[in-house]
Amino acid sequence: MTAQPRGYNGYQLTEQSRDNLLRHIPPIYPDVIAHHITHEFDITEQLPPDAITARVTYMVHSNGVQAAIVKVNGTTTRTYGDSFYHVTISVDRAAGAKPQDSNTLIKDSRNWTVVMPFDLDVVPRFFNF
């Protein structure tokens, strides 16, 4: 029996949406990511719930990590309540920051800064590890 691929699912930003995100919220740190919004992590292959847009509502940055908080299907809270939907915008890898550090950064909503809301077109996807 062949093991099923493991990875994570979420919403990949279209090229146009990535450009739009970076125009609205310019990267602060040198390593620009702005690629996807995670829905579920460490799962077998499956797609997330349908969504064609995500609404950017807040941004946060600290310690070499910058992210935008987004609403997917009307909520910022991920399905299992373990985190918030977000896009890692930029990081400073030379200072030791990693894209996954955004998960820690976004946990305290008191650090969030409101932005003028705007939508991003997204494509539901499964990403292999």
mmCIF file of N, CA and C in Angstrom:
data_model
loop_
_atom_site.group_PDB
_atom_site.id
_atom_site.type_symbol
_atom_site.label_atom_id
_atom_site.label_comp_id
_atom_site.label_asym_id
_atom_site.label_seq_id
_atom_site.Cartn_x
_atom_site.Cartn_y
_atom_site.Cartn_z
ATOM 1 N N MET A 1 0.845 -1.179 0.000
ATOM 2 C CA MET A 1 0.000 0.000 0.000
ATOM 3 C C MET A 1 0.895 1.249 0.000
ATOM 4 N N THR A 2 0.610 2.164 -0.876
ATOM 5 C CA THR A 2 1.379 3.389 -1.008
ATOM 6 C C THR A 2 0.866 4.438 -0.029
ATOM 7 N N ALA A 3 1.798 5.081 0.658
ATOM 8 C CA ALA A 3 1.414 6.136 1.600
ATOM 9 C C ALA A 3 0.882 7.338 0.827
ATOM 10 N N GLN A 4 -0.173 7.941 1.355
ATOM 11 C CA GLN A 4 -0.720 9.139 0.726
ATOM 12 C C GLN A 4 0.214 10.314 0.982
ATOM 13 N N PRO A 5 0.313 11.216 -0.004
ATOM 14 C CA PRO A 5 1.160 12.396 0.192
ATOM 15 C C PRO A 5 0.680 13.220 1.384
ATOM 16 N N ARG A 6 1.633 13.777 2.122
ATOM 17 C CA ARG A 6 1.303 14.654 3.244
ATOM 18 C C ARG A 6 1.731 16.070 2.883
ATOM 19 N N GLY A 7 1.052 17.007 3.504
ATOM 20 C CA GLY A 7 1.373 18.404 3.240
ATOM 21 C C GLY A 7 0.398 19.300 3.953
ATOM 22 N N TYR A 8 0.009 20.355 3.285
ATOM 23 C CA TYR A 8 -0.957 21.290 3.858
ATOM 24 C C TYR A 8 -1.827 21.813 2.729
ATOM 25 N N ASN A 9 -3.016 22.288 3.087
ATOM 26 C CA ASN A 9 -3.857 22.874 2.059
ATOM 27 C C ASN A 9 -4.113 24.331 2.397
ATOM 28 N N GLY A 10 -4.617 25.037 1.423
ATOM 29 C CA GLY A 10 -4.874 26.447 1.628
ATOM 30 C C GLY A 10 -5.242 27.113 0.331
ATOM 31 N N TYR A 11 -4.906 28.387 0.257
ATOM 32 C CA TYR A 11 -5.324 29.218 -0.863
ATOM 33 C C TYR A 11 -4.106 29.946 -1.424
ATOM 34 N N GLN A 12 -3.755 29.600 -2.658
ATOM 35 C CA GLN A 12 -2.614 30.259 -3.297
ATOM 36 C C GLN A 12 -3.081 31.575 -3.903
ATOM 37 N N LEU A 13 -2.291 32.621 -3.702
ATOM 38 C CA LEU A 13 -2.591 33.911 -4.305
ATOM 39 C C LEU A 13 -2.314 33.841 -5.809
ATOM 40 N N THR A 14 -3.183 34.443 -6.594
ATOM 41 C CA THR A 14 -2.888 34.564 -8.020
ATOM 42 C C THR A 14 -1.742 35.560 -8.162
ATOM 43 N N GLU A 15 -1.098 35.566 -9.309
ATOM 44 C CA GLU A 15 -0.003 36.520 -9.534
ATOM 45 C C GLU A 15 -0.476 37.962 -9.371
ATOM 46 N N GLN A 16 -1.649 38.243 -9.925
ATOM 47 C CA GLN A 16 -2.203 39.597 -9.829
ATOM 48 C C GLN A 16 -2.507 39.963 -8.376
ATOM 49 N N SER A 17 -3.040 39.004 -7.611
ATOM 50 C CA SER A 17 -3.326 39.279 -6.200
ATOM 51 C C SER A 17 -2.056 39.480 -5.391
ATOM 52 N N ARG A 18 -1.027 38.726 -5.704
ATOM 53 C CA ARG A 18 0.255 38.911 -5.009
ATOM 54 C C ARG A 18 0.772 40.324 -5.253
ATOM 55 N N ASP A 19 0.728 40.752 -6.518
ATOM 56 C CA ASP A 19 1.161 42.109 -6.842
ATOM 57 C C ASP A 19 0.308 43.150 -6.111
ATOM 58 N N ASN A 20 -1.001 42.912 -6.054
ATOM 59 C CA ASN A 20 -1.927 43.819 -5.371
ATOM 60 C C ASN A 20 -1.605 43.899 -3.869
ATOM 61 N N LEU A 21 -1.357 42.756 -3.259
ATOM 62 C CA LEU A 21 -1.000 42.715 -1.840
ATOM 63 C C LEU A 21 0.262 43.537 -1.580
ATOM 64 N N LEU A 22 1.272 43.342 -2.411
ATOM 65 C CA LEU A 22 2.551 44.029 -2.212
ATOM 66 C C LEU A 22 2.465 45.528 -2.507
ATOM 67 N N ARG A 23 1.500 45.931 -3.321
ATOM 68 C CA ARG A 23 1.258 47.368 -3.540
ATOM 69 C C ARG A 23 0.576 47.989 -2.326
ATOM 70 N N HIS A 24 -0.410 47.288 -1.765
ATOM 71 C CA HIS A 24 -1.145 47.799 -0.604
ATOM 72 C C HIS A 24 -0.315 47.764 0.682
ATOM 73 N N ILE A 25 0.460 46.690 0.841
ATOM 74 C CA ILE A 25 1.291 46.520 2.038
ATOM 75 C C ILE A 25 2.710 46.193 1.580
ATOM 76 N N PRO A 26 3.514 47.221 1.336
ATOM 77 C CA PRO A 26 4.881 46.988 0.852
ATOM 78 C C PRO A 26 5.704 46.153 1.849
ATOM 79 N N PRO A 27 6.519 45.246 1.329
ATOM 80 C CA PRO A 27 7.360 44.425 2.199
ATOM 81 C C PRO A 27 8.315 45.289 3.027
ATOM 82 N N ILE A 28 8.470 44.913 4.276
ATOM 83 C CA ILE A 28 9.376 45.606 5.188
ATOM 84 C C ILE A 28 10.737 44.912 5.207
ATOM 85 N N TYR A 29 10.719 43.583 5.093
ATOM 86 C CA TYR A 29 11.934 42.783 5.226
ATOM 87 C C TYR A 29 12.398 42.297 3.851
ATOM 88 N N PRO A 30 13.675 41.924 3.718
ATOM 89 C CA PRO A 30 14.253 41.651 2.394
ATOM 90 C C PRO A 30 13.741 40.404 1.669
ATOM 91 N N ASP A 31 13.283 39.395 2.399
ATOM 92 C CA ASP A 31 12.859 38.155 1.754
ATOM 93 C C ASP A 31 11.334 38.152 1.612
ATOM 94 N N VAL A 32 10.871 38.387 0.382
ATOM 95 C CA VAL A 32 9.433 38.504 0.119
ATOM 96 C C VAL A 32 8.847 37.119 -0.157
ATOM 97 N N ILE A 33 7.757 36.794 0.552
ATOM 98 C CA ILE A 33 7.082 35.494 0.407
ATOM 99 C C ILE A 33 5.761 35.694 -0.349
ATOM 100 N N ALA A 34 4.719 36.196 0.323
ATOM 101 C CA ALA A 34 3.423 36.542 -0.279
ATOM 102 C C ALA A 34 2.931 35.482 -1.258
ATOM 103 N N HIS A 35 2.751 34.252 -0.778
ATOM 104 C CA HIS A 35 2.447 33.126 -1.652
ATOM 105 C C HIS A 35 1.079 32.492 -1.402
ATOM 106 N N HIS A 36 0.740 32.221 -0.131
ATOM 107 C CA HIS A 36 -0.479 31.454 0.155
ATOM 108 C C HIS A 36 -1.026 31.748 1.547
ATOM 109 N N ILE A 37 -2.221 31.232 1.781
ATOM 110 C CA ILE A 37 -2.909 31.273 3.080
ATOM 111 C C ILE A 37 -3.117 29.816 3.478
ATOM 112 N N THR A 38 -2.580 29.390 4.608
ATOM 113 C CA THR A 38 -2.745 28.002 5.040
ATOM 114 C C THR A 38 -4.118 27.800 5.673
ATOM 115 N N HIS A 39 -4.743 26.669 5.332
ATOM 116 C CA HIS A 39 -6.012 26.279 5.961
ATOM 117 C C HIS A 39 -5.763 25.174 6.987
ATOM 118 N N GLU A 40 -5.205 24.037 6.550
ATOM 119 C CA GLU A 40 -4.871 22.931 7.459
ATOM 120 C C GLU A 40 -3.439 22.482 7.186
ATOM 121 N N PHE A 41 -2.751 22.078 8.249
ATOM 122 C CA PHE A 41 -1.343 21.707 8.153
ATOM 123 C C PHE A 41 -1.159 20.246 8.538
ATOM 124 N N ASP A 42 -0.189 19.574 7.900
ATOM 125 C CA ASP A 42 0.164 18.172 8.153
ATOM 126 C C ASP A 42 -1.037 17.249 7.980
ATOM 127 N N ILE A 43 -1.540 17.223 6.762
ATOM 128 C CA ILE A 43 -2.703 16.403 6.417
ATOM 129 C C ILE A 43 -2.390 15.581 5.166
ATOM 130 N N THR A 44 -3.239 14.585 4.895
ATOM 131 C CA THR A 44 -3.142 13.888 3.629
ATOM 132 C C THR A 44 -3.818 14.744 2.569
ATOM 133 N N GLU A 45 -3.586 14.400 1.332
ATOM 134 C CA GLU A 45 -4.021 15.247 0.222
ATOM 135 C C GLU A 45 -5.534 15.467 0.202
ATOM 136 N N GLN A 46 -5.922 16.732 0.320
ATOM 137 C CA GLN A 46 -7.317 17.163 0.198
ATOM 138 C C GLN A 46 -7.341 18.672 -0.001
ATOM 139 N N LEU A 47 -8.382 19.137 -0.642
ATOM 140 C CA LEU A 47 -8.516 20.571 -0.872
ATOM 141 C C LEU A 47 -9.220 21.238 0.306
ATOM 142 N N PRO A 48 -8.961 22.530 0.521
ATOM 143 C CA PRO A 48 -9.675 23.274 1.564
ATOM 144 C C PRO A 48 -11.089 23.604 1.064
ATOM 145 N N PRO A 49 -11.929 24.169 1.926
ATOM 146 C CA PRO A 49 -13.257 24.604 1.473
ATOM 147 C C PRO A 49 -13.126 25.615 0.336
ATOM 148 N N ASP A 50 -14.130 25.608 -0.546
ATOM 149 C CA ASP A 50 -14.117 26.548 -1.667
ATOM 150 C C ASP A 50 -14.032 27.984 -1.193
ATOM 151 N N ALA A 51 -13.237 28.753 -1.877
ATOM 152 C CA ALA A 51 -13.138 30.207 -1.684
ATOM 153 C C ALA A 51 -12.412 30.744 -2.911
ATOM 154 N N ILE A 52 -12.877 31.870 -3.414
ATOM 155 C CA ILE A 52 -12.184 32.467 -4.556
ATOM 156 C C ILE A 52 -11.564 33.814 -4.201
ATOM 157 N N THR A 53 -11.943 34.336 -3.017
ATOM 158 C CA THR A 53 -11.318 35.572 -2.546
ATOM 159 C C THR A 53 -11.032 35.470 -1.060
ATOM 160 N N ALA A 54 -10.059 36.250 -0.650
ATOM 161 C CA ALA A 54 -9.736 36.430 0.772
ATOM 162 C C ALA A 54 -9.653 37.939 0.976
ATOM 163 N N ARG A 55 -10.132 38.402 2.125
ATOM 164 C CA ARG A 55 -10.169 39.847 2.395
ATOM 165 C C ARG A 55 -9.101 40.213 3.416
ATOM 166 N N VAL A 56 -8.159 41.045 3.008
ATOM 167 C CA VAL A 56 -7.106 41.514 3.908
ATOM 168 C C VAL A 56 -7.708 42.559 4.840
ATOM 169 N N THR A 57 -7.496 42.381 6.160
ATOM 170 C CA THR A 57 -8.108 43.278 7.143
ATOM 171 C C THR A 57 -7.112 43.908 8.114
ATOM 172 N N TYR A 58 -5.998 43.233 8.371
ATOM 173 C CA TYR A 58 -4.991 43.717 9.323
ATOM 174 C C TYR A 58 -3.609 43.362 8.810
ATOM 175 N N MET A 59 -2.601 44.009 9.377
ATOM 176 C CA MET A 59 -1.216 43.597 9.148
ATOM 177 C C MET A 59 -0.487 43.643 10.474
ATOM 178 N N VAL A 60 0.607 42.915 10.536
ATOM 179 C CA VAL A 60 1.403 42.852 11.755
ATOM 180 C C VAL A 60 2.858 42.603 11.342
ATOM 181 N N HIS A 61 3.794 43.189 12.116
ATOM 182 C CA HIS A 61 5.203 42.892 11.866
ATOM 183 C C HIS A 61 5.994 43.076 13.151
ATOM 184 N N SER A 62 7.006 42.239 13.293
ATOM 185 C CA SER A 62 7.897 42.303 14.447
ATOM 186 C C SER A 62 8.978 41.237 14.283
ATOM 187 N N ASN A 63 10.141 41.504 14.840
ATOM 188 C CA ASN A 63 11.229 40.519 14.882
ATOM 189 C C ASN A 63 11.515 39.868 13.537
ATOM 190 N N GLY A 64 11.513 40.655 12.472
ATOM 191 C CA GLY A 64 11.887 40.141 11.167
ATOM 192 C C GLY A 64 10.802 39.402 10.411
ATOM 193 N N VAL A 65 9.550 39.518 10.856
ATOM 194 C CA VAL A 65 8.441 38.835 10.190
ATOM 195 C C VAL A 65 7.303 39.829 9.965
ATOM 196 N N GLN A 66 6.706 39.779 8.772
ATOM 197 C CA GLN A 66 5.580 40.643 8.422
ATOM 198 C C GLN A 66 4.481 39.776 7.819
ATOM 199 N N ALA A 67 3.236 39.973 8.283
ATOM 200 C CA ALA A 67 2.118 39.186 7.766
ATOM 201 C C ALA A 67 0.866 40.040 7.653
ATOM 202 N N ALA A 68 -0.053 39.587 6.806
ATOM 203 C CA ALA A 68 -1.368 40.213 6.675
ATOM 204 C C ALA A 68 -2.408 39.208 7.161
ATOM 205 N N ILE A 69 -3.303 39.653 8.024
ATOM 206 C CA ILE A 69 -4.403 38.825 8.500
ATOM 207 C C ILE A 69 -5.527 38.939 7.474
ATOM 208 N N VAL A 70 -6.121 37.803 7.116
ATOM 209 C CA VAL A 70 -7.174 37.801 6.100
ATOM 210 C C VAL A 70 -8.404 37.052 6.578
ATOM 211 N N LYS A 71 -9.528 37.406 5.996
ATOM 212 C CA LYS A 71 -10.776 36.679 6.206
ATOM 213 C C LYS A 71 -10.983 35.742 5.024
ATOM 214 N N VAL A 72 -11.268 34.499 5.330
ATOM 215 C CA VAL A 72 -11.629 33.512 4.317
ATOM 216 C C VAL A 72 -13.034 33.036 4.670
ATOM 217 N N ASN A 73 -13.929 33.134 3.722
ATOM 218 C CA ASN A 73 -15.327 32.768 3.957
ATOM 219 C C ASN A 73 -15.883 33.464 5.201
ATOM 220 N N GLY A 74 -15.515 34.737 5.360
ATOM 221 C CA GLY A 74 -16.094 35.579 6.402
ATOM 222 C C GLY A 74 -15.461 35.511 7.781
ATOM 223 N N THR A 75 -14.381 34.741 7.958
ATOM 224 C CA THR A 75 -13.757 34.640 9.279
ATOM 225 C C THR A 75 -12.234 34.693 9.183
ATOM 226 N N THR A 76 -11.611 35.228 10.240
ATOM 227 C CA THR A 76 -10.146 35.213 10.307
ATOM 228 C C THR A 76 -9.646 33.967 11.039
ATOM 229 N N THR A 77 -10.524 33.265 11.746
ATOM 230 C CA THR A 77 -10.134 32.099 12.536
ATOM 231 C C THR A 77 -10.108 30.841 11.680
ATOM 232 N N ARG A 78 -8.987 30.144 11.690
ATOM 233 C CA ARG A 78 -8.907 28.897 10.935
ATOM 234 C C ARG A 78 -9.850 27.856 11.522
ATOM 235 N N THR A 79 -10.184 26.857 10.728
ATOM 236 C CA THR A 79 -11.198 25.852 11.049
ATOM 237 C C THR A 79 -11.117 25.302 12.461
ATOM 238 N N TYR A 80 -9.952 24.953 12.917
ATOM 239 C CA TYR A 80 -9.826 24.309 14.223
ATOM 240 C C TYR A 80 -9.522 25.301 15.334
ATOM 241 N N GLY A 81 -9.587 26.593 15.034
ATOM 242 C CA GLY A 81 -9.380 27.613 16.050
ATOM 243 C C GLY A 81 -7.959 27.699 16.555
ATOM 244 N N ASP A 82 -7.024 27.038 15.855
ATOM 245 C CA ASP A 82 -5.637 26.989 16.313
ATOM 246 C C ASP A 82 -4.820 28.195 15.871
ATOM 247 N N SER A 83 -5.360 28.967 14.949
ATOM 248 C CA SER A 83 -4.609 30.098 14.438
ATOM 249 C C SER A 83 -5.543 30.985 13.626
ATOM 250 N N PHE A 84 -4.956 31.955 12.963
ATOM 251 C CA PHE A 84 -5.713 32.875 12.127
ATOM 252 C C PHE A 84 -5.234 32.750 10.688
ATOM 253 N N TYR A 85 -6.156 32.962 9.767
ATOM 254 C CA TYR A 85 -5.778 32.996 8.360
ATOM 255 C C TYR A 85 -4.856 34.187 8.132
ATOM 256 N N HIS A 86 -3.774 33.958 7.411
ATOM 257 C CA HIS A 86 -2.828 35.040 7.148
ATOM 258 C C HIS A 86 -1.939 34.711 5.956
ATOM 259 N N VAL A 87 -1.312 35.740 5.442
ATOM 260 C CA VAL A 87 -0.301 35.611 4.396
ATOM 261 C C VAL A 87 0.996 36.160 4.975
ATOM 262 N N THR A 88 2.041 35.368 4.969
ATOM 263 C CA THR A 88 3.353 35.882 5.347
ATOM 264 C C THR A 88 3.841 36.735 4.183
ATOM 265 N N ILE A 89 4.051 38.016 4.446
ATOM 266 C CA ILE A 89 4.451 38.933 3.380
ATOM 267 C C ILE A 89 5.965 38.927 3.187
ATOM 268 N N SER A 90 6.698 39.132 4.280
ATOM 269 C CA SER A 90 8.160 39.180 4.160
ATOM 270 C C SER A 90 8.813 38.747 5.463
ATOM 271 N N VAL A 91 10.057 38.303 5.354
ATOM 272 C CA VAL A 91 10.852 37.907 6.516
ATOM 273 C C VAL A 91 12.294 38.359 6.295
ATOM 274 N N ASP A 92 13.055 38.378 7.380
ATOM 275 C CA ASP A 92 14.483 38.671 7.305
ATOM 276 C C ASP A 92 15.235 37.402 7.684
ATOM 277 N N ARG A 93 15.514 36.564 6.685
ATOM 278 C CA ARG A 93 16.182 35.277 6.938
ATOM 279 C C ARG A 93 17.591 35.476 7.499
ATOM 280 N N ALA A 94 18.264 36.540 7.084
ATOM 281 C CA ALA A 94 19.619 36.812 7.579
ATOM 282 C C ALA A 94 19.623 37.048 9.085
ATOM 283 N N ALA A 95 18.501 37.525 9.625
ATOM 284 C CA ALA A 95 18.369 37.756 11.063
ATOM 285 C C ALA A 95 17.799 36.534 11.780
ATOM 286 N N GLY A 96 17.604 35.431 11.038
ATOM 287 C CA GLY A 96 17.115 34.191 11.641
ATOM 288 C C GLY A 96 15.609 33.992 11.557
ATOM 289 N N ALA A 97 14.892 34.901 10.942
ATOM 290 C CA ALA A 97 13.436 34.760 10.837
ATOM 291 C C ALA A 97 13.077 33.753 9.740
ATOM 292 N N LYS A 98 11.987 33.012 9.970
ATOM 293 C CA LYS A 98 11.491 32.034 9.010
ATOM 294 C C LYS A 98 10.020 32.319 8.730
ATOM 295 N N PRO A 99 9.517 31.970 7.551
ATOM 296 C CA PRO A 99 8.107 32.219 7.243
ATOM 297 C C PRO A 99 7.148 31.651 8.285
ATOM 298 N N GLN A 100 7.436 30.471 8.824
ATOM 299 C CA GLN A 100 6.537 29.871 9.814
ATOM 300 C C GLN A 100 6.492 30.648 11.133
ATOM 301 N N ASP A 101 7.440 31.577 11.346
ATOM 302 C CA ASP A 101 7.410 32.419 12.541
ATOM 303 C C ASP A 101 6.180 33.330 12.560
ATOM 304 N N SER A 102 5.554 33.512 11.411
ATOM 305 C CA SER A 102 4.342 34.342 11.375
ATOM 306 C C SER A 102 3.238 33.727 12.218
ATOM 307 N N ASN A 103 3.237 32.400 12.382
ATOM 308 C CA ASN A 103 2.223 31.747 13.213
ATOM 309 C C ASN A 103 2.294 32.214 14.667
ATOM 310 N N THR A 104 3.485 32.429 15.169
ATOM 311 C CA THR A 104 3.654 32.942 16.526
ATOM 312 C C THR A 104 3.308 34.425 16.584
ATOM 313 N N LEU A 105 3.757 35.159 15.592
ATOM 314 C CA LEU A 105 3.543 36.605 15.546
ATOM 315 C C LEU A 105 2.064 36.973 15.580
ATOM 316 N N ILE A 106 1.222 36.245 14.868
ATOM 317 C CA ILE A 106 -0.190 36.625 14.733
ATOM 318 C C ILE A 106 -1.062 36.207 15.908
ATOM 319 N N LYS A 107 -0.536 35.397 16.823
ATOM 320 C CA LYS A 107 -1.357 34.884 17.930
ATOM 321 C C LYS A 107 -1.943 35.973 18.818
ATOM 322 N N ASP A 108 -1.247 37.085 18.983
ATOM 323 C CA ASP A 108 -1.736 38.166 19.844
ATOM 324 C C ASP A 108 -2.335 39.272 18.982
ATOM 325 N N SER A 109 -3.660 39.311 18.912
ATOM 326 C CA SER A 109 -4.335 40.280 18.034
ATOM 327 C C SER A 109 -4.140 41.722 18.489
ATOM 328 N N ARG A 110 -3.604 41.923 19.689
ATOM 329 C CA ARG A 110 -3.315 43.298 20.133
ATOM 330 C C ARG A 110 -2.201 43.925 19.319
ATOM 331 N N ASN A 111 -1.426 43.101 18.619
ATOM 332 C CA ASN A 111 -0.341 43.590 17.762
ATOM 333 C C ASN A 111 -0.805 43.933 16.358
ATOM 334 N N TRP A 112 -2.049 43.612 16.024
ATOM 335 C CA TRP A 112 -2.553 43.817 14.674
ATOM 336 C C TRP A 112 -2.840 45.293 14.421
ATOM 337 N N THR A 113 -2.553 45.747 13.220
ATOM 338 C CA THR A 113 -2.854 47.103 12.784
ATOM 339 C C THR A 113 -3.904 47.031 11.673
ATOM 340 N N VAL A 114 -4.978 47.779 11.829
ATOM 341 C CA VAL A 114 -6.041 47.786 10.820
ATOM 342 C C VAL A 114 -5.526 48.380 9.514
ATOM 343 N N VAL A 115 -5.910 47.762 8.405
ATOM 344 C CA VAL A 115 -5.620 48.316 7.086
ATOM 345 C C VAL A 115 -6.948 48.520 6.362
ATOM 346 N N MET A 116 -6.960 49.391 5.378
ATOM 347 C CA MET A 116 -8.148 49.545 4.539
ATOM 348 C C MET A 116 -8.378 48.198 3.857
ATOM 349 N N PRO A 117 -9.505 47.528 4.131
ATOM 350 C CA PRO A 117 -9.721 46.184 3.581
ATOM 351 C C PRO A 117 -9.685 46.149 2.047
ATOM 352 N N PHE A 118 -9.125 45.064 1.540
ATOM 353 C CA PHE A 118 -9.117 44.817 0.098
ATOM 354 C C PHE A 118 -9.094 43.313 -0.130
ATOM 355 N N ASP A 119 -9.562 42.899 -1.309
ATOM 356 C CA ASP A 119 -9.685 41.476 -1.617
ATOM 357 C C ASP A 119 -8.515 40.962 -2.439
ATOM 358 N N LEU A 120 -8.235 39.678 -2.245
ATOM 359 C CA LEU A 120 -7.232 38.966 -3.020
ATOM 360 C C LEU A 120 -7.906 37.773 -3.681
ATOM 361 N N ASP A 121 -7.652 37.555 -4.961
ATOM 362 C CA ASP A 121 -8.135 36.350 -5.624
ATOM 363 C C ASP A 121 -7.224 35.199 -5.218
ATOM 364 N N VAL A 122 -7.842 34.064 -4.890
ATOM 365 C CA VAL A 122 -7.082 32.905 -4.435
ATOM 366 C C VAL A 122 -7.569 31.635 -5.139
ATOM 367 N N VAL A 123 -6.726 30.622 -5.122
ATOM 368 C CA VAL A 123 -7.042 29.321 -5.723
ATOM 369 C C VAL A 123 -6.846 28.245 -4.654
ATOM 370 N N PRO A 124 -7.904 27.478 -4.301
ATOM 371 C CA PRO A 124 -7.738 26.391 -3.334
ATOM 372 C C PRO A 124 -6.728 25.364 -3.861
ATOM 373 N N ARG A 125 -5.797 24.938 -2.981
ATOM 374 C CA ARG A 125 -4.743 24.007 -3.394
ATOM 375 C C ARG A 125 -4.301 23.125 -2.249
ATOM 376 N N PHE A 126 -3.692 22.005 -2.614
ATOM 377 C CA PHE A 126 -2.957 21.170 -1.669
ATOM 378 C C PHE A 126 -1.491 21.336 -2.014
ATOM 379 N N PHE A 127 -0.661 21.541 -0.983
ATOM 380 C CA PHE A 127 0.788 21.715 -1.176
ATOM 381 C C PHE A 127 1.494 20.543 -0.503
ATOM 382 N N ASN A 128 2.288 19.779 -1.276
ATOM 383 C CA ASN A 128 3.064 18.673 -0.709
ATOM 384 C C ASN A 128 4.198 19.212 0.138
ATOM 385 N N PHE A 129 4.571 18.441 1.170
ATOM 386 C CA PHE A 129 5.771 18.785 1.937
ATOM 387 C C PHE A 129 6.987 18.554 1.080
#
